[in-house]
């Protein structure tokens, strides 16, 4: 089964995030990778919407972690771009990963040492030949739970 989805607008990316959100439970880990402007934060807005978070989801580029407590379950949104490789030690990532909410990490390669065994990675790719608003999302689940979750999600799209 091919695990890719192509969307034509930011709104569609948000919709995929919203659909994923319905399946999420505490301690789920979603890694979002891809270049600057690829759509990682836009996708997280969809997750927030699907979790029922009313506060706007903003990029945590400067704060590194933003916490949202008002949805069905907490959302911890991290952008670790500004950390040096291995610089995640001080963030207490373990506590988040073993905590009470969904964890979303943009630029996960910068904290690769700290990433648990199971997660759903989504890689966002632009394709300028197809237009400014086209993105391909490549789903890379690790572990049974995320395999199943990906199958369910892609079955709905
Ligand atoms: P990242 O977090 O990966 O750096 P952002 O989500 O902050 O990226 O920015 C993506 C930008 O591209 C936004 O301005 C968004 O409106 C725009 N965009 C255009 N088409 C899409 C799409 N299909 N999916 C996501 N974002 C899109
Ligand atoms: Mg971002």
Coordinates of N, CA and C and ligand atoms in Angstrom, one line a residue:
X1 N 0.9 -1.2 0.0 CA 0.0 0.0 0.0 C 0.9 1.2 0.0
X2 N 0.6 2.1 -0.9 CA 1.4 3.4 -1.0 C 0.9 4.4 0.0
X3 N 1.8 4.9 0.7 CA 1.4 5.8 1.8 C 1.7 7.2 1.5
X4 N 1.1 7.7 0.4 CA 1.3 9.1 0.1 C -0.1 9.8 -0.2
X5 N -0.1 11.1 0.1 CA -1.3 11.9 -0.1 C -0.9 13.1 -0.8
X6 N -1.5 13.5 -1.9 CA -1.2 14.8 -2.5 C -2.4 15.7 -2.3
X7 N -2.1 16.9 -1.8 CA -3.1 17.9 -1.6 C -2.8 19.2 -2.5
X8 N -3.8 20.0 -2.7 CA -3.7 21.1 -3.6 C -3.9 22.5 -2.9
X9 N -4.0 22.5 -1.6 CA -4.2 23.7 -0.9 C -3.9 23.5 0.6
X10 N -3.6 24.7 1.3 CA -3.3 24.6 2.7 C -4.6 24.1 3.4
X11 N -5.8 24.4 2.9 CA -7.0 24.0 3.6 C -7.1 22.4 3.6
X12 N -6.6 21.9 2.5 CA -6.7 20.4 2.4 C -5.7 19.8 3.3
X13 N -4.5 20.4 3.5 CA -3.5 19.9 4.5 C -4.1 20.0 5.9
X14 N -4.8 21.0 6.2 CA -5.5 21.2 7.5 C -6.5 20.1 7.7
X15 N -7.3 19.8 6.6 CA -8.3 18.7 6.7 C -7.7 17.4 7.0
X16 N -6.5 17.1 6.4 CA -5.9 15.8 6.7 C -5.5 15.7 8.2
X17 N -4.9 16.9 8.7 CA -4.6 16.9 10.1 C -5.8 16.8 11.0
X18 N -6.9 17.4 10.6 CA -8.1 17.3 11.4 C -8.6 15.8 11.5
X19 N -8.5 15.1 10.4 CA -8.9 13.7 10.3 C -8.0 12.8 11.2
X20 N -6.7 13.1 11.1 CA -5.8 12.3 12.0 C -6.1 12.5 13.4
X21 N -6.4 13.8 13.8 CA -6.6 14.1 15.2 C -7.7 13.2 15.9
X22 N -8.7 12.8 15.2 CA -9.8 12.0 15.8 C -9.2 10.7 16.3
X23 N -8.1 10.2 15.8 CA -7.6 8.9 16.2 C -6.6 9.0 17.3
X24 N -6.2 10.2 17.6 CA -5.0 10.3 18.5 C -5.3 10.1 20.0
X25 N -4.3 9.6 20.7 CA -4.5 9.4 22.1 C -3.2 9.9 22.8
X26 N -3.2 10.0 24.1 CA -2.0 10.5 24.9 C -0.8 9.6 24.5
X27 N 0.3 10.3 24.5 CA 1.6 9.7 24.2 C 1.8 9.3 22.7
X28 N 0.9 9.6 21.9 CA 1.1 9.5 20.4 C 2.2 10.5 20.0
X29 N 3.0 10.1 19.1 CA 4.1 10.9 18.6 C 4.0 11.1 17.1
X30 N 3.9 12.3 16.7 CA 3.9 12.6 15.2 C 5.1 13.5 14.9
X31 N 5.9 13.0 14.0 CA 7.1 13.7 13.5 C 6.8 14.4 12.2
X32 N 7.0 15.7 12.1 CA 6.8 16.4 10.8 C 8.1 16.9 10.2
X33 N 8.4 16.4 9.1 CA 9.7 16.8 8.4 C 9.4 17.3 7.1
X34 N 10.4 18.0 6.5 CA 10.3 18.7 5.3 C 10.8 20.1 5.4
X35 N 11.1 20.7 4.3 CA 11.7 22.1 4.3 C 10.9 23.1 4.9
X36 N 11.5 24.3 5.2 CA 10.8 25.5 5.6 C 9.7 25.8 4.6
X37 N 8.5 26.0 5.1 CA 7.4 26.4 4.3 C 6.7 25.2 3.6
X38 N 7.1 24.0 4.0 CA 6.5 22.8 3.4 C 5.1 22.5 3.9
X39 N 4.8 23.0 5.1 CA 3.4 22.8 5.6 C 3.3 22.1 6.9
X40 N 4.4 22.0 7.6 CA 4.4 21.3 8.9 C 3.5 22.0 10.0
X41 N 3.7 23.3 10.1 CA 2.8 24.0 11.1 C 1.4 24.1 10.6
X42 N 1.2 24.2 9.3 CA -0.2 24.2 8.8 C -0.9 22.9 9.1
X43 N -0.2 21.8 8.9 CA -0.8 20.5 9.3 C -1.1 20.5 10.8
X44 N -0.3 21.0 11.6 CA -0.5 21.0 13.1 C -1.8 21.9 13.4
X45 N -2.0 22.9 12.6 CA -3.3 23.7 12.8 C -4.5 22.8 12.6
X46 N -4.4 21.8 11.7 CA -5.5 20.9 11.5 C -5.6 19.9 12.7
X47 N -4.5 19.5 13.2 CA -4.5 18.6 14.4 C -5.2 19.4 15.5
X48 N -4.8 20.6 15.7 CA -5.4 21.4 16.8 C -7.0 21.6 16.6
X49 N -7.3 21.8 15.4 CA -8.8 21.9 15.1 C -9.5 20.6 15.4
X50 N -8.9 19.5 15.0 CA -9.5 18.2 15.2 C -9.6 17.8 16.7
X51 N -8.7 18.4 17.4 CA -8.7 18.1 18.9 C -9.6 19.0 19.6
X52 N -10.1 20.0 18.9 CA -11.1 21.0 19.5 C -10.4 22.1 20.3
X53 N -9.1 22.4 19.9 CA -8.4 23.5 20.5 C -8.8 24.8 19.8
X54 N -9.2 25.8 20.6 CA -9.7 27.0 20.0 C -8.7 28.0 19.8
X55 N -7.7 28.0 20.7 CA -6.6 29.0 20.6 C -5.9 28.7 19.2
X56 N -5.5 29.8 18.5 CA -4.8 29.5 17.2 C -3.5 28.8 17.5
X57 N -3.2 27.8 16.6 CA -1.9 27.1 16.7 C -0.8 28.0 16.0
X58 N 0.2 28.4 16.7 CA 1.2 29.3 16.1 C 2.5 28.5 16.1
X59 N 3.4 28.9 15.1 CA 4.7 28.2 15.0 C 5.5 28.3 16.3
X60 N 6.0 27.3 16.9 CA 6.8 27.4 18.1 C 8.3 27.6 17.7
X61 N 8.6 28.2 16.6 CA 10.0 28.3 16.1 C 10.8 29.0 17.2
X62 N 10.3 30.0 17.8 CA 11.1 30.8 18.8 C 11.0 30.3 20.2
X63 N 9.8 29.7 20.5 CA 9.6 29.2 21.9 C 10.0 27.7 22.0
X64 N 10.2 27.1 20.9 CA 10.5 25.6 20.8 C 9.4 24.7 21.2
X65 N 8.7 25.0 22.3 CA 7.5 24.2 22.6 C 6.3 25.1 22.9
X66 N 5.2 24.7 22.4 CA 3.9 25.4 22.8 C 3.0 24.3 23.3
X67 N 2.3 24.6 24.3 CA 1.4 23.7 25.0 C -0.1 24.1 24.8
X68 N -0.9 23.2 24.4 CA -2.4 23.6 24.3 C -3.1 22.6 25.1
X69 N -3.9 23.1 26.1 CA -4.5 22.2 27.1 C -6.0 22.1 26.9
X70 N -6.6 22.9 26.0 CA -8.1 23.1 26.0 C -8.8 22.1 25.1
X71 N -8.1 21.2 24.4 CA -8.7 20.3 23.5 C -9.1 18.9 24.2
X72 N -9.6 18.0 23.4 CA -9.9 16.7 23.9 C -8.8 16.0 24.7
X73 N -7.6 16.2 24.2 CA -6.4 15.8 25.0 C -5.3 16.9 24.7
X74 N -4.4 17.0 25.6 CA -3.4 18.1 25.4 C -2.6 17.9 24.2
X75 N -2.1 19.0 23.6 CA -1.2 19.0 22.4 C 0.1 19.7 22.8
X76 N 1.2 19.0 22.6 CA 2.5 19.6 22.8 C 3.2 19.7 21.4
X77 N 3.3 20.9 21.0 CA 3.8 21.2 19.6 C 5.2 21.8 19.7
X78 N 6.2 21.0 19.1 CA 7.6 21.4 19.3 C 8.2 21.7 17.9
X79 N 9.0 22.7 17.8 CA 9.8 23.0 16.6 C 11.3 23.1 17.1
X80 N 12.0 22.0 16.8 CA 13.4 21.9 17.4 C 14.5 22.4 16.4
X81 N 14.0 23.1 15.4 CA 15.0 23.6 14.4 C 16.2 24.3 15.0
X82 N 15.9 25.1 16.0 CA 17.0 26.0 16.5 C 17.9 25.2 17.5
X83 N 17.6 24.0 17.8 CA 18.5 23.2 18.6 C 19.7 22.7 17.8
X84 N 20.8 22.6 18.4 CA 22.0 21.9 17.8 C 21.6 20.4 17.8
X85 N 22.2 19.6 17.0 CA 22.1 18.2 17.1 C 22.4 17.7 18.5
X86 N 21.5 17.0 19.1 CA 21.8 16.5 20.5 C 21.4 17.6 21.6
X87 N 20.9 18.7 21.2 CA 20.6 19.8 22.1 C 19.3 19.6 22.8
X88 N 18.6 18.5 22.6 CA 17.3 18.3 23.2 C 17.3 17.9 24.6
X89 N 18.5 17.6 25.2 CA 18.6 17.1 26.5 C 17.9 18.0 27.6
X90 N 18.0 19.3 27.4 CA 17.5 20.3 28.4 C 16.0 20.5 28.3
X91 N 15.4 20.0 27.2 CA 14.0 20.3 27.0 C 13.1 19.4 27.9
X92 N 13.7 18.3 28.4 CA 12.8 17.3 29.1 C 11.9 16.6 28.1
X93 N 12.4 16.3 27.0 CA 11.5 15.7 25.9 C 10.9 14.4 26.5
X94 N 11.6 13.6 27.2 CA 11.1 12.3 27.8 C 9.8 12.5 28.5
X95 N 9.8 13.6 29.3 CA 8.6 13.8 30.1 C 7.4 14.1 29.2
X96 N 7.6 14.8 28.1 CA 6.5 15.0 27.1 C 6.2 13.7 26.5
X97 N 7.2 12.9 26.0 CA 6.9 11.7 25.3 C 6.2 10.7 26.1
X98 N 6.4 10.7 27.5 CA 5.7 9.8 28.4 C 4.6 10.5 29.1
X99 N 4.1 11.6 28.6 CA 3.1 12.4 29.4 C 1.7 12.1 29.0
X100 N 0.9 13.2 29.1 CA -0.6 13.0 29.0 C -1.2 13.5 27.7
X101 N -0.3 13.9 26.7 CA -0.8 14.5 25.5 C -0.2 13.9 24.2
X102 N -0.7 14.5 23.1 CA -0.1 14.2 21.8 C 1.1 15.0 21.6
X103 N 2.2 14.4 21.1 CA 3.4 15.2 20.9 C 3.7 15.3 19.4
X104 N 3.9 16.6 18.9 CA 4.1 16.8 17.5 C 5.5 17.5 17.4
X105 N 6.4 16.9 16.7 CA 7.8 17.5 16.6 C 8.1 17.9 15.1
X106 N 8.3 19.2 14.9 CA 8.8 19.6 13.6 C 10.3 19.5 13.6
X107 N 10.9 19.1 12.5 CA 12.4 19.0 12.4 C 12.9 17.9 13.3
X108 N 12.4 16.8 13.3 CA 12.7 15.8 14.3 C 14.2 15.3 14.2
X109 N 14.8 15.5 13.0 CA 16.2 15.0 12.9 C 17.1 15.7 13.9
X110 N 16.7 16.9 14.4 CA 17.6 17.5 15.3 C 17.6 17.0 16.7
X111 N 16.6 16.1 17.0 CA 16.5 15.4 18.3 C 16.4 13.9 18.1
X112 N 17.1 13.4 17.0 CA 16.9 12.0 16.6 C 17.2 11.0 17.8
X113 N 18.2 11.4 18.6 CA 18.6 10.6 19.7 C 17.5 10.3 20.7
X114 N 16.6 11.3 20.8 CA 15.6 11.2 21.9 C 14.3 10.6 21.4
X115 N 14.2 10.3 20.1 CA 12.9 9.9 19.6 C 12.6 8.4 20.0
X116 N 11.5 8.1 20.6 CA 11.1 6.8 20.9 C 11.0 5.9 19.7
X117 N 10.8 4.6 19.9 CA 10.8 3.6 18.8 C 9.6 3.8 17.9
X118 N 8.5 4.1 18.5 CA 7.2 4.1 17.7 C 6.8 5.5 17.4
X119 N 6.4 5.8 16.2 CA 5.9 7.2 15.9 C 5.3 7.1 14.5
X120 N 4.6 8.2 14.1 CA 4.2 8.4 12.8 C 5.0 9.6 12.2
X121 N 5.8 9.3 11.2 CA 6.5 10.5 10.6 C 5.8 10.8 9.3
X122 N 5.6 12.1 9.1 CA 5.0 12.6 7.8 C 6.0 13.6 7.2
X123 N 6.4 13.3 6.0 CA 7.4 14.1 5.3 C 6.6 14.9 4.3
X124 N 6.8 16.2 4.3 CA 6.1 17.2 3.4 C 7.0 17.6 2.3
X125 N 6.5 17.5 1.1 CA 7.3 17.9 -0.1 C 6.6 18.8 -1.0
X126 N 7.2 19.9 -1.4 CA 6.7 20.8 -2.4 C 7.1 20.2 -3.7
X127 N 6.3 20.6 -4.7 CA 6.7 20.2 -6.1 C 6.3 21.5 -7.0
X128 N 7.3 22.3 -7.1 CA 7.1 23.6 -7.8 C 6.5 23.4 -9.2
X129 N 6.9 22.3 -9.8 CA 6.4 22.1 -11.2 C 4.9 21.9 -11.2
X130 N 4.3 21.5 -10.0 CA 2.9 21.3 -10.0 C 2.1 22.5 -9.4
X131 N 2.8 23.5 -9.0 CA 2.2 24.7 -8.5 C 2.5 25.0 -7.0
X132 N 2.4 26.3 -6.6 CA 2.8 26.7 -5.3 C 2.1 26.0 -4.1
X133 N 0.8 25.6 -4.4 CA 0.0 25.1 -3.3 C -0.1 23.6 -3.2
X134 N 0.7 22.9 -4.1 CA 0.6 21.5 -4.1 C 1.7 20.9 -3.1
X135 N 1.2 20.0 -2.3 CA 2.2 19.3 -1.4 C 1.9 17.8 -1.4
X136 N 3.0 17.0 -1.3 CA 2.8 15.6 -1.2 C 3.3 15.3 0.3
X137 N 2.4 14.5 0.9 CA 2.7 14.0 2.3 C 3.1 12.5 2.2
X138 N 4.2 12.2 2.7 CA 4.6 10.8 2.7 C 4.5 10.3 4.2
X139 N 3.7 9.2 4.4 CA 3.5 8.7 5.7 C 4.5 7.6 6.0
X140 N 5.2 7.7 7.0 CA 6.2 6.6 7.4 C 5.9 6.2 8.9
X141 N 5.0 5.3 9.1 CA 4.7 4.8 10.4 C 5.7 3.8 10.9
X142 N 6.0 3.9 12.2 CA 6.9 2.9 12.9 C 6.1 2.3 14.0
X143 N 6.0 0.9 14.0 CA 5.3 0.2 15.1 C 3.8 0.0 14.7
X144 N 3.2 -1.0 15.3 CA 1.9 -1.5 15.0 C 0.8 -0.4 15.1
X145 N 0.9 0.3 16.2 CA -0.2 1.3 16.4 C -0.2 2.3 15.3
X146 N 1.0 2.8 14.9 CA 1.0 3.9 13.9 C 0.8 3.3 12.5
X147 N 1.1 2.1 12.3 CA 0.8 1.4 11.0 C -0.7 1.4 10.8
X148 N -1.4 0.9 11.9 CA -2.9 0.8 11.8 C -3.5 2.2 11.7
X149 N -3.0 3.1 12.4 CA -3.6 4.4 12.4 C -3.4 5.0 11.0
X150 N -2.3 4.8 10.4 CA -2.1 5.3 9.0 C -3.0 4.7 8.0
X151 N -3.2 3.4 8.2 CA -4.2 2.7 7.3 C -5.6 3.2 7.4
X152 N -6.0 3.5 8.7 CA -7.3 4.0 9.0 C -7.5 5.4 8.3
X153 N -6.4 6.2 8.6 CA -6.5 7.6 8.1 C -6.6 7.6 6.6
X154 N -5.7 6.9 5.9 CA -5.6 6.9 4.5 C -6.9 6.3 3.8
X155 N -7.5 5.4 4.6 CA -8.8 4.9 4.1 C -9.9 5.9 4.1
X156 N -9.7 7.0 4.8 CA -10.7 8.0 4.9 C -10.5 9.2 3.9
X157 N -9.3 9.2 3.3 CA -9.0 10.3 2.4 C -9.3 10.0 1.0
Ligands
LIG1 P1 6.6 24.8 7.9 O1 6.0 24.7 9.3 O2 6.8 23.4 7.2 O3 7.8 25.6 7.8 P2 4.2 26.3 7.3 O4 3.0 25.4 7.5 O5 4.5 27.3 8.4 O6 5.5 25.5 6.9 O7 4.0 27.2 6.0 C1 3.5 26.7 4.8 C2 3.1 27.8 4.0 O8 2.7 27.4 2.7 C3 1.8 28.6 4.5 O9 2.0 29.9 4.2 C4 0.7 27.9 3.8 O10 -0.4 28.8 3.7 C5 1.3 27.7 2.4 N1 0.7 26.6 1.7 C6 0.3 26.6 0.4 N2 -0.2 25.4 0.0 C7 -0.1 24.6 1.1 C8 -0.4 23.3 1.3 N3 -1.0 22.5 0.3 N4 -0.2 22.7 2.5 C9 0.4 23.5 3.5 N5 0.7 24.8 3.3 C10 0.5 25.3 2.2
LIG2 MG1 6.8 25.3 11.1

